[in-house]
Structure formats: C-alpha cells, structure tokens
Coordinates of C-alpha atoms (C1' of nucleotides) in Angstrom, one line a residue:
Chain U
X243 CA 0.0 0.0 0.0
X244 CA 1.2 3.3 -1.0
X245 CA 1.9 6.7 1.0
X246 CA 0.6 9.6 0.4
X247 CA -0.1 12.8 1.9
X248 CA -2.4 14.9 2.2
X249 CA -1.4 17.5 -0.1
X250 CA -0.1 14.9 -2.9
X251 CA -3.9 13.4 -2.2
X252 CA -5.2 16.9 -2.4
X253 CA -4.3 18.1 -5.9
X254 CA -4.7 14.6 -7.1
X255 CA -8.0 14.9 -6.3
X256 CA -8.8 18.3 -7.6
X257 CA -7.4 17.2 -10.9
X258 CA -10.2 14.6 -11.3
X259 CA -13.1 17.8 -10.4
X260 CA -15.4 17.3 -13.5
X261 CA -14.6 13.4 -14.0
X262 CA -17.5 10.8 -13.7
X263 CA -16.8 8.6 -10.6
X264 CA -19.3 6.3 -12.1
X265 CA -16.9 5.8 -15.2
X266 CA -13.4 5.5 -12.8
X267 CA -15.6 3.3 -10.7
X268 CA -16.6 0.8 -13.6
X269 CA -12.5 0.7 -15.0
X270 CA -11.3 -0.4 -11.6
X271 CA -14.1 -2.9 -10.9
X272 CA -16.1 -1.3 -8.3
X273 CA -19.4 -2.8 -7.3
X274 CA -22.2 -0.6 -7.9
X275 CA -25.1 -2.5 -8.2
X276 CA -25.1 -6.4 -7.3
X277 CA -28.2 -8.7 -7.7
X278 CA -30.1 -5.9 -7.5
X279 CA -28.7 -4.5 -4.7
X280 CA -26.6 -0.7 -4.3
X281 CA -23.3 -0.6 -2.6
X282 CA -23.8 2.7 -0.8
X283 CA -19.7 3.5 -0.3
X284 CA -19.0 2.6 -3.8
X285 CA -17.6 6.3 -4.4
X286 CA -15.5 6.9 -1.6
X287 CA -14.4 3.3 -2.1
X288 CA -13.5 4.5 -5.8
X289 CA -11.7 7.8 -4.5
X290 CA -10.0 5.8 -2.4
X291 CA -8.6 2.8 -4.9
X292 CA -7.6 6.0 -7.4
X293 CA -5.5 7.3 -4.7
X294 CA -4.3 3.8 -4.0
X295 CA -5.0 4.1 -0.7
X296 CA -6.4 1.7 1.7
X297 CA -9.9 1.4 3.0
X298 CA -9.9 4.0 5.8
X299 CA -7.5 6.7 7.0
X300 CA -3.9 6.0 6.1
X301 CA -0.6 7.4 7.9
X302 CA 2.3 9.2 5.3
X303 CA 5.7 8.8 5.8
X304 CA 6.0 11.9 7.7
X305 CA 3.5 10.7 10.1
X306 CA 0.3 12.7 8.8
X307 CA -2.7 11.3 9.3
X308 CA -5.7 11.9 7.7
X309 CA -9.3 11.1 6.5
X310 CA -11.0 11.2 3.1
X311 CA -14.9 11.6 3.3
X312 CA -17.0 12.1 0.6
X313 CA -20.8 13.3 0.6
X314 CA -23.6 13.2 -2.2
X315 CA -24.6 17.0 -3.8
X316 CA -28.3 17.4 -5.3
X317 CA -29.2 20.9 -7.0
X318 CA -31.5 22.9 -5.7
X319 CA -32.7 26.4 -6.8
X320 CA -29.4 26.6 -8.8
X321 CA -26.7 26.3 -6.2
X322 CA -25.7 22.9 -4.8
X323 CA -26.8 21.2 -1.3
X324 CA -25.4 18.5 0.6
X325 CA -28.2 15.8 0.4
X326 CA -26.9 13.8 3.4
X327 CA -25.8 13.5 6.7
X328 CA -21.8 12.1 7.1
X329 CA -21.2 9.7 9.1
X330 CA -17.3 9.9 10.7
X331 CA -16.9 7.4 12.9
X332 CA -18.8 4.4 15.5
X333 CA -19.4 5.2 18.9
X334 CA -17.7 2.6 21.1
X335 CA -19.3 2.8 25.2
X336 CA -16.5 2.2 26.6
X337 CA -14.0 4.2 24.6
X338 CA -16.1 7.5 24.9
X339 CA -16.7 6.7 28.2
X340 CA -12.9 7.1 29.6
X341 CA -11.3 9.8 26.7
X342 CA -11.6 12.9 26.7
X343 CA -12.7 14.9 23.8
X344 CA -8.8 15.5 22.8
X345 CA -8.4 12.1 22.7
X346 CA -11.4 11.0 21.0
X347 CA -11.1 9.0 17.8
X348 CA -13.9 11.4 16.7
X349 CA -11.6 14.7 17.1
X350 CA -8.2 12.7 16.0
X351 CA -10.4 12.0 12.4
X352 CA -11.8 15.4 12.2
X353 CA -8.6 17.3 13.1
X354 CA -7.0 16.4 9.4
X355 CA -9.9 15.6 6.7
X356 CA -10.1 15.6 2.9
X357 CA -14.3 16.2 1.8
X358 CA -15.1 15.9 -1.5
X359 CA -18.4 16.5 -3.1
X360 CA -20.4 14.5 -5.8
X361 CA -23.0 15.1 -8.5
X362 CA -26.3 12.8 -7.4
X363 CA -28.5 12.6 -10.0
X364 CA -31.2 9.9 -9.8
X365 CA -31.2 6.4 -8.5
X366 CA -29.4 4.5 -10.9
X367 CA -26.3 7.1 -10.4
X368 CA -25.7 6.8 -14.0
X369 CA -23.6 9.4 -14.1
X370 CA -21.4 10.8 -11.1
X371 CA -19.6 14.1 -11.4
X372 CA -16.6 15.0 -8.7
X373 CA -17.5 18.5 -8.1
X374 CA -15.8 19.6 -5.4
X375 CA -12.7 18.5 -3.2
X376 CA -11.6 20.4 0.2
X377 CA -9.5 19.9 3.2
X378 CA -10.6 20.7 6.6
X379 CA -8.6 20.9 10.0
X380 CA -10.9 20.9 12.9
X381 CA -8.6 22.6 15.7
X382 CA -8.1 25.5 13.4
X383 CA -11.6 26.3 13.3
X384 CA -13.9 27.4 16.1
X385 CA -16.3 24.7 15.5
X386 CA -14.0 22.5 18.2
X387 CA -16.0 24.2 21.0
X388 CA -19.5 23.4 20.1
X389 CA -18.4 19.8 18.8
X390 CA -16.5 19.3 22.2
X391 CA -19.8 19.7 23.3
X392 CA -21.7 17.5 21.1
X393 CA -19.1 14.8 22.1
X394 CA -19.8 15.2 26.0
X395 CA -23.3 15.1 25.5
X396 CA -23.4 11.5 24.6
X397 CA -20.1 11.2 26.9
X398 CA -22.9 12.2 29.5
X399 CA -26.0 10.2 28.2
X400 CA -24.1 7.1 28.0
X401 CA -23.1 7.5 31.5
X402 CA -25.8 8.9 33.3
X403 CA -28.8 6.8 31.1
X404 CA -26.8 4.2 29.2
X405 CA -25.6 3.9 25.3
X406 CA -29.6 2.7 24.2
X407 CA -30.6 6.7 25.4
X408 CA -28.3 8.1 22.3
X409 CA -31.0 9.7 19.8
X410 CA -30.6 11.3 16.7
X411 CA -31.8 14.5 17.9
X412 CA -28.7 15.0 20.1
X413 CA -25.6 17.3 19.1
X414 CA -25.4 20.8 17.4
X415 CA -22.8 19.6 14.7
X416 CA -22.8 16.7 15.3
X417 CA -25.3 13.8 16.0
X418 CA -25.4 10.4 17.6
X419 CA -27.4 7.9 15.1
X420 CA -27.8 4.5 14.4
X421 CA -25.4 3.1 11.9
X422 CA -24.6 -0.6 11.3
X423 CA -25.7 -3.8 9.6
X424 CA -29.0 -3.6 10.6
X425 CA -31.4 -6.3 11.3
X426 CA -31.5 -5.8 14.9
X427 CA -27.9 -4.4 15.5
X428 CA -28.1 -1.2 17.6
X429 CA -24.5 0.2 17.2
X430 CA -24.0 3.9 16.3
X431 CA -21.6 5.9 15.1
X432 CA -20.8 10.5 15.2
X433 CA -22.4 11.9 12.0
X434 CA -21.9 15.3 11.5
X435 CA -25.4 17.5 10.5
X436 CA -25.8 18.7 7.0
X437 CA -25.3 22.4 7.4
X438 CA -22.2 21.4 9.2
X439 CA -21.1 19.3 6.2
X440 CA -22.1 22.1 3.8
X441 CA -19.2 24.5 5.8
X442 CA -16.4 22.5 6.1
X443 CA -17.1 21.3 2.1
X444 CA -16.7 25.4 1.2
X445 CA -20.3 25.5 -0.7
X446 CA -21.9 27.7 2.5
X447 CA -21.1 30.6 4.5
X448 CA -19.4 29.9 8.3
X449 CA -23.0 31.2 10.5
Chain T
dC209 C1' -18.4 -9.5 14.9
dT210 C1' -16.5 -4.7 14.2
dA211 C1' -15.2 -1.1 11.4
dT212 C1' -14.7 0.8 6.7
dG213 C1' -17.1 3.1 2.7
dA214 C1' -21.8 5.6 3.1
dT215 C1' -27.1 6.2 1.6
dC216 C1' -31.9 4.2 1.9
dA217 C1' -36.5 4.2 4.1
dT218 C1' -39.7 5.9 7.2
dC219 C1' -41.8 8.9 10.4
dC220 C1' -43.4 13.3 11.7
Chain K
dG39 C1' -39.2 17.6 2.9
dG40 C1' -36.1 17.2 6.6
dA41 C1' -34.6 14.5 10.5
dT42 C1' -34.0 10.1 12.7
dG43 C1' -33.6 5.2 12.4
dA44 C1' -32.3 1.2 9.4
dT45 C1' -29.6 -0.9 6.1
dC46 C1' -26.1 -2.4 1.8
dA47 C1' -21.3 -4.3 0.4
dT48 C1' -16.8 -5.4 1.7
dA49 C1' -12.3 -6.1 4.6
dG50 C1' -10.1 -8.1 8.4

DNA sequence: CTATGATCATCC
DNA sequence: GGATGATCATAG
C-alpha cells in the first residue's frame, strides 16, 4: 500500500473535479449494483482505490494522518446542497466513556480531513460528477467548542442513562445515530449535520 | 463480529 | 421535505 499525503492526495483529487466517478468506478471494478442490490460507499471506495489508498485513513511517511470523506450533492434552486448526513466514525461505550474529547477518535479523524463532493443525480447514479474536493482541519476552526460539546453530550447520556438513550436528535454539529448492519444491530456511530457538512465542504457561509 | 465506505427508508 | 432510524457491500 502506497503513502501519500495529504497534499499529494489533495491536488490529485482536484485534478479529477469534473470526471465521472461512475466511469473510474466501472474501470477499476467497483461494485455498484449487485443482484439488485446498491453498494452505498461505492464512491468513496473509488476515490480511495484511485489514490491507491487503503480502505480508511492512512498514515504518510511523515507521520500525517488523515481522513478522506465524501458526501452526495443534489441541485437545488441553482446552487448545490449536501443531500446527506456524514457519518465519521462508531461510537464505542466504553472508549467514549474514559477519553476525553482530545483524545477521542472522533476529534483525532476530524482534526486532518479531505471532503469531497459529488454530483447525485437519480437512482441509478448513471452518471457521477466529482465537483468539489476540500480539506478541513478541525482545531483550526472554532467549531471544536461546540463539537467538544456535542461529544460530551453523549459522553454524559451514556453514563448517566446508558448507550440505548443516544438519539438522533442530540448534538449541534454533530449527532449520535444508528449506523450498522441492521437487522436488529443497535451500534451507532458521530455523524456530522448537514449544514455542518455544507461549511467544512466550502459550498456555504461559516453562521 | 467490528469497522470501513456511506445512503436508503420511514416517520413526523 | 427534513430529521432520525435502518440498512447495503466489503475487509479483516
């Protein structure tokens, strides 16, 4: 598996802005559609196999570590709006529980991230512009207060009412939701809100 | 089974 | 029509 870092990642990636992911995801054998069913990650998982880069974060040679995320656009009204919610990373009880937000493998992803967005058009995402590619560093921000908060919210449901308390509706920025293979698993995992995603991506205003 | 890549489906 | 809960494919 190769290195790279964020910045080689970077302008690769901003080099591809225009290119239909659904075409790079067909020449490197990406499943898309399978008996009839729709690999949701098939995008990031084709971002991520043109970088040549393993399936989650990887760690360059200089030690930098980093997160690639990518999130659906639809157009609306003429400008384009993040359609979903992004999901960063599960919750584990017991690891929230005893770290501190600092130490939280929800800040360590969100300090050093790569978003990209992509053109959604219909169902059969027959065609899949990459439209836009930014990077995002979390502790350079001011949106490490409120998400410090967010985190210690469910630090504190956990705790006081147990791990089956988290709901949706929790978190400014960023929500505690069901994610998982379904069929009666009840993990969860940090997703972060979409007007949250549609500031750190560039395509809206900081409040 | 857990985590990765996320988006689908349903409820209000 | 947006927010919350449920689910798909794949790797290790």
């Amino acid at each position: 598996m190769k290195n790279i870092t964020r910045f080689e990642a970077t302008q690769l990636l901003q080099r591809l802005i225009g290119q239909d992911l659904r075409k790079l995801a067909d020449e490197r054998n990406i499943t898309v559609f399978k008996n009839g069913k729709f690999n949701k990650g098939w995008a990031g998982l084709t971002l991520e196999k043109v970088l040549g880069i393993g399936n989650n974060c990887i760690q360059a040679s200089n030690g930098d570590f980093w997160e690639l995320k990518l999130v659906p656009l639809v157009k609306k009204n003429g400008i384009w709006k993040v359609k979903e919610t992004m999901a960063i990373t599960m919750i584990n009880p017991d690891d929230v529980l005893e770290k501190p937000f600092e130490k939280s493998h929800l800040c360590d992803k969100m300090k050093k991230m790569i978003i990209c967005g992509r053109e959604r058009l219909n169902d059969k995402e027959s065609s899949s512009k990459l439209l836009y590619v930014n990077s995002f560093d979390l502790l350079t921000t001011n949106f490490w207060k409120q998400i410090k908060e967010d985190y210690e919210l469910v630090q504190q449901t956990i705790k006081m009412e147990g791990f089956d308390a988290l709901t949706g509706s929790m978190g400014r920025y960023i929500q505690p939701r069901t994610k998982g293979l379904g069929h009666g698993s009840n993990t969860r995992a940090f997703y972060a809100r979409v007007p949250f995603v549609e500031t750190i991506l560039g395509i809206r205003e900081v409040e």
